[in-house]
PDB file of C-alpha atoms in Angstrom:
ATOM      1  CA  MET A   1      28.778 -10.999  31.878  1.00 43.00           C
ATOM      2  CA  LYS A   2      29.082  -9.566  35.419  1.00 42.00           C
ATOM      3  CA  ILE A   3      25.430  -8.490  35.222  1.00 40.00           C
ATOM      4  CA  ILE A   4      24.291 -11.911  34.150  1.00 37.00           C
ATOM      5  CA  ILE A   5      26.178 -13.535  36.922  1.00 37.00           C
ATOM      6  CA  ALA A   6      24.864 -11.080  39.516  1.00 34.00           C
ATOM      7  CA  GLY A   7      21.312 -11.666  38.214  1.00 34.00           C
ATOM      8  CA  CYS A   8      21.634 -15.387  38.519  1.00 34.00           C
ATOM      9  CA  ALA A   9      23.000 -15.029  42.125  1.00 34.00           C
ATOM     10  CA  ILE A  10      20.072 -12.809  43.071  1.00 31.00           C
ATOM     11  CA  ALA A  11      17.541 -15.270  41.491  1.00 34.00           C
ATOM     12  CA  LEU A  12      19.153 -18.178  43.406  1.00 34.00           C
ATOM     13  CA  ALA A  13      19.081 -16.238  46.662  1.00 34.00           C
ATOM     14  CA  VAL A  14      15.395 -15.335  46.159  1.00 33.00           C
ATOM     15  CA  SER A  15      14.435 -18.903  45.169  1.00 34.00           C
ATOM     16  CA  THR A  16      16.012 -20.335  48.326  1.00 35.00           C
ATOM     17  CA  SER A  17      14.840 -17.706  50.849  1.00 35.00           C
ATOM     18  CA  PRO A  18      12.262 -18.805  53.471  1.00 39.00           C
ATOM     19  CA  VAL A  19       9.576 -16.318  52.145  1.00 40.00           C
ATOM     20  CA  SER A  20       9.784 -17.653  48.614  1.00 39.00           C
ATOM     21  CA  GLY A  21       9.844 -21.186  50.069  1.00 42.00           C
ATOM     22  CA  HIS A  22       6.427 -20.469  51.607  1.00 43.00           C
ATOM     23  CA  ALA A  23       5.253 -18.770  48.459  1.00 43.00           C
ATOM     24  CA  ALA A  24       6.373 -21.753  46.437  1.00 45.00           C
ATOM     25  CA  ARG A  25       4.129 -24.052  48.344  1.00 57.00           C
ATOM     26  CA  SER A  26       0.829 -24.116  46.403  1.00 85.00           C
ATOM     27  CA  PHE A  27      -2.014 -24.767  48.812  1.00 93.00           C
ATOM     28  CA  SER A  28      -5.612 -24.004  48.011  1.00 95.00           C
ATOM     29  CA  PHE A  29      -8.586 -24.906  50.244  1.00 95.00           C
ATOM     30  CA  ARG A  30     -10.752 -25.302  47.131  1.00 93.00           C
ATOM     31  CA  ASP A  31      -8.270 -27.775  45.523  1.00 93.00           C
ATOM     32  CA  LEU A  32      -7.977 -29.666  48.774  1.00 93.00           C
ATOM     33  CA  GLU A  33     -11.735 -30.186  49.014  1.00 89.00           C
ATOM     34  CA  TYR A  34     -12.072 -31.275  45.394  1.00 87.00           C
ATOM     35  CA  ARG A  35      -9.101 -33.801  45.564  1.00 91.00           C
ATOM     36  CA  TYR A  36     -10.038 -35.581  48.797  1.00 90.00           C
ATOM     37  CA  ASP A  37     -12.964 -36.951  50.635  1.00 86.00           C
ATOM     38  CA  ALA A  38     -13.896 -35.144  53.851  1.00 83.00           C
ATOM     39  CA  GLY A  39     -11.768 -37.254  56.259  1.00 86.00           C
ATOM     40  CA  ASP A  40      -8.626 -37.024  54.064  1.00 93.00           C
ATOM     41  CA  ALA A  41      -9.252 -33.353  53.295  1.00 92.00           C
ATOM     42  CA  GLU A  42      -9.304 -32.575  57.036  1.00 93.00           C
ATOM     43  CA  ARG A  43      -6.256 -34.621  57.909  1.00 95.00           C
ATOM     44  CA  ILE A  44      -4.191 -33.467  54.955  1.00 95.00           C
ATOM     45  CA  GLY A  45      -5.367 -29.924  55.229  1.00 95.00           C
ATOM     46  CA  LYS A  46      -4.352 -29.575  58.876  1.00 96.00           C
ATOM     47  CA  ARG A  47      -0.863 -30.886  57.986  1.00 95.00           C
ATOM     48  CA  GLU A  48      -0.478 -28.708  54.944  1.00 95.00           C
ATOM     49  CA  ILE A  49      -1.625 -25.522  56.972  1.00 96.00           C
ATOM     50  CA  THR A  50       0.858 -26.149  59.879  1.00 93.00           C
ATOM     51  CA  GLY A  51       3.627 -26.583  57.228  1.00 95.00           C
ATOM     52  CA  LEU A  52       2.595 -23.499  55.386  1.00 96.00           C
ATOM     53  CA  VAL A  53       2.478 -21.119  58.373  1.00 97.00           C
ATOM     54  CA  PRO A  54       4.825 -22.601  61.019  1.00 97.00           C
ATOM     55  CA  ALA A  55       5.532 -20.875  64.340  1.00 97.00           C
ATOM     56  CA  GLY A  56       7.764 -17.857  63.710  1.00 97.00           C
ATOM     57  CA  THR A  57       6.053 -16.837  60.422  1.00 97.00           C
ATOM     58  CA  SER A  58       5.458 -13.097  60.352  1.00 97.00           C
ATOM     59  CA  VAL A  59       1.777 -12.106  60.725  1.00 97.00           C
ATOM     60  CA  SER A  60       1.798 -10.457  57.306  1.00 97.00           C
ATOM     61  CA  GLU A  61       3.224 -13.492  55.614  1.00 97.00           C
ATOM     62  CA  ALA A  62       0.822 -15.783  57.317  1.00 97.00           C
ATOM     63  CA  ALA A  63      -2.108 -13.632  56.294  1.00 97.00           C
ATOM     64  CA  ARG A  64      -0.749 -13.548  52.695  1.00 97.00           C
ATOM     65  CA  ALA A  65      -0.442 -17.325  52.615  1.00 97.00           C
ATOM     66  CA  MET A  66      -3.974 -17.798  53.899  1.00 97.00           C
ATOM     67  CA  ARG A  67      -5.386 -15.297  51.430  1.00 97.00           C
ATOM     68  CA  ASP A  68      -3.529 -16.981  48.631  1.00 97.00           C
ATOM     69  CA  ALA A  69      -5.139 -20.324  49.775  1.00 97.00           C
ATOM     70  CA  GLY A  70      -8.658 -18.682  49.573  1.00 97.00           C
ATOM     71  CA  ALA A  71      -9.236 -17.628  53.088  1.00 98.00           C
ATOM     72  CA  ARG A  72     -10.271 -14.276  54.529  1.00 98.00           C
ATOM     73  CA  CYS A  73      -8.267 -13.153  57.632  1.00 98.00           C
ATOM     74  CA  ARG A  74      -9.001 -10.778  60.500  1.00 97.00           C
ATOM     75  CA  PRO A  75      -7.347 -10.002  63.837  1.00 96.00           C
ATOM     76  CA  HIS A  76      -9.222 -11.434  66.826  1.00 94.00           C
ATOM     77  CA  SER A  77      -7.950 -10.816  70.405  1.00 92.00           C
ATOM     78  CA  ASP A  78      -4.268 -11.926  70.397  1.00 95.00           C
ATOM     79  CA  SER A  79      -4.729 -13.971  67.196  1.00 97.00           C
ATOM     80  CA  LEU A  80      -5.139 -13.918  63.527  1.00 98.00           C
ATOM     81  CA  VAL A  81      -8.219 -15.866  62.473  1.00 98.00           C
ATOM     82  CA  CYS A  82      -8.649 -16.933  58.854  1.00 98.00           C
ATOM     83  CA  GLN A  83     -11.685 -18.581  57.353  1.00 98.00           C
ATOM     84  CA  TYR A  84     -12.472 -20.297  54.083  1.00 97.00           C
ATOM     85  CA  THR A  85     -16.074 -20.854  53.384  1.00 95.00           C
ATOM     86  CA  ALA A  86     -17.909 -22.597  50.555  1.00 92.00           C
ATOM     87  CA  PHE A  87     -21.314 -23.896  49.628  1.00 86.00           C
ATOM     88  CA  GLU A  88     -21.168 -27.299  47.992  1.00 74.00           C
ATOM     89  CA  ALA A  89     -23.090 -30.360  47.211  1.00 70.00           C
ATOM     90  CA  VAL A  90     -21.895 -33.873  48.064  1.00 65.00           C
ATOM     91  CA  GLU A  91     -24.008 -36.604  46.657  1.00 69.00           C
ATOM     92  CA  GLU A  92     -26.720 -34.101  45.967  1.00 73.00           C
ATOM     93  CA  MET A  93     -26.771 -32.896  49.619  1.00 74.00           C
ATOM     94  CA  PRO A  94     -25.992 -29.224  49.887  1.00 78.00           C
ATOM     95  CA  HIS A  95     -23.834 -28.171  52.738  1.00 79.00           C
ATOM     96  CA  ASP A  96     -21.775 -25.231  54.008  1.00 89.00           C
ATOM     97  CA  LEU A  97     -18.034 -25.927  54.419  1.00 92.00           C
ATOM     98  CA  VAL A  98     -15.927 -23.840  56.833  1.00 95.00           C
ATOM     99  CA  TRP A  99     -12.246 -23.969  57.527  1.00 97.00           C
ATOM    100  CA  THR A 100     -11.078 -21.872  60.391  1.00 98.00           C
ATOM    101  CA  VAL A 101      -7.408 -21.275  60.989  1.00 98.00           C
ATOM    102  CA  THR A 102      -6.421 -19.671  64.240  1.00 98.00           C
ATOM    103  CA  MET A 103      -2.928 -18.347  64.773  1.00 98.00           C
ATOM    104  CA  PRO A 104      -1.919 -16.840  68.082  1.00 98.00           C
ATOM    105  CA  VAL A 105       0.245 -13.717  67.694  1.00 98.00           C
ATOM    106  CA  SER A 106       3.244 -12.639  69.686  1.00 97.00           C
ATOM    107  CA  GLY A 107       4.716  -9.405  68.502  1.00 95.00           C
ATOM    108  CA  ALA A 108       4.886  -9.508  64.749  1.00 96.00           C
ATOM    109  CA  GLN A 109       4.942 -13.326  64.477  1.00 97.00           C
ATOM    110  CA  ILE A 110       2.532 -16.184  64.842  1.00 98.00           C
ATOM    111  CA  THR A 111       3.299 -18.739  67.507  1.00 98.00           C
ATOM    112  CA  GLY A 112       1.540 -21.652  65.764  1.00 97.00           C
ATOM    113  CA  ALA A 113      -1.626 -22.573  63.899  1.00 97.00           C
ATOM    114  CA  THR A 114      -4.594 -24.721  64.512  1.00 97.00           C
ATOM    115  CA  ALA A 115      -7.190 -25.557  61.868  1.00 97.00           C
ATOM    116  CA  GLU A 116     -10.630 -26.840  62.106  1.00 96.00           C
ATOM    117  CA  ARG A 117     -12.968 -28.049  59.362  1.00 94.00           C
ATOM    118  CA  GLU A 118     -16.766 -28.002  59.662  1.00 93.00           C
ATOM    119  CA  SER A 119     -19.278 -29.334  57.277  1.00 87.00           C
ATOM    120  CA  LEU A 120     -22.696 -27.954  58.110  1.00 81.00           C
ATOM    121  CA  GLY A 121     -25.858 -29.388  56.658  1.00 71.00           C
ATOM    122  CA  SER A 122     -24.648 -32.759  55.344  1.00 53.00           C
TER     123      SER A 122
END
């Protein structure tokens, strides 16, 4: 009985921890683009990204969240830069889609996040 209670306590602590709170948020660039038109995707995506990786998030957690969302990340100067790219057709017009998320880094944490969406060729 004590083992069951301890297991439940650990599960509750993990499910309410900030790390699992970030992991519990399901965000995908691909899903975002398929659910919304360009204007809404950009507005909603920017809001989702800043909520997913707020200032104070560790660099490793921010990179993991962006990778889970479908982006590739790399360090650049004093920032972590993540990009999601896709080739799509909208109304039979092919275009390249690029999301760039730039997160300035201080120590082992990000200090914020800015996201830009570009649609090239449409």
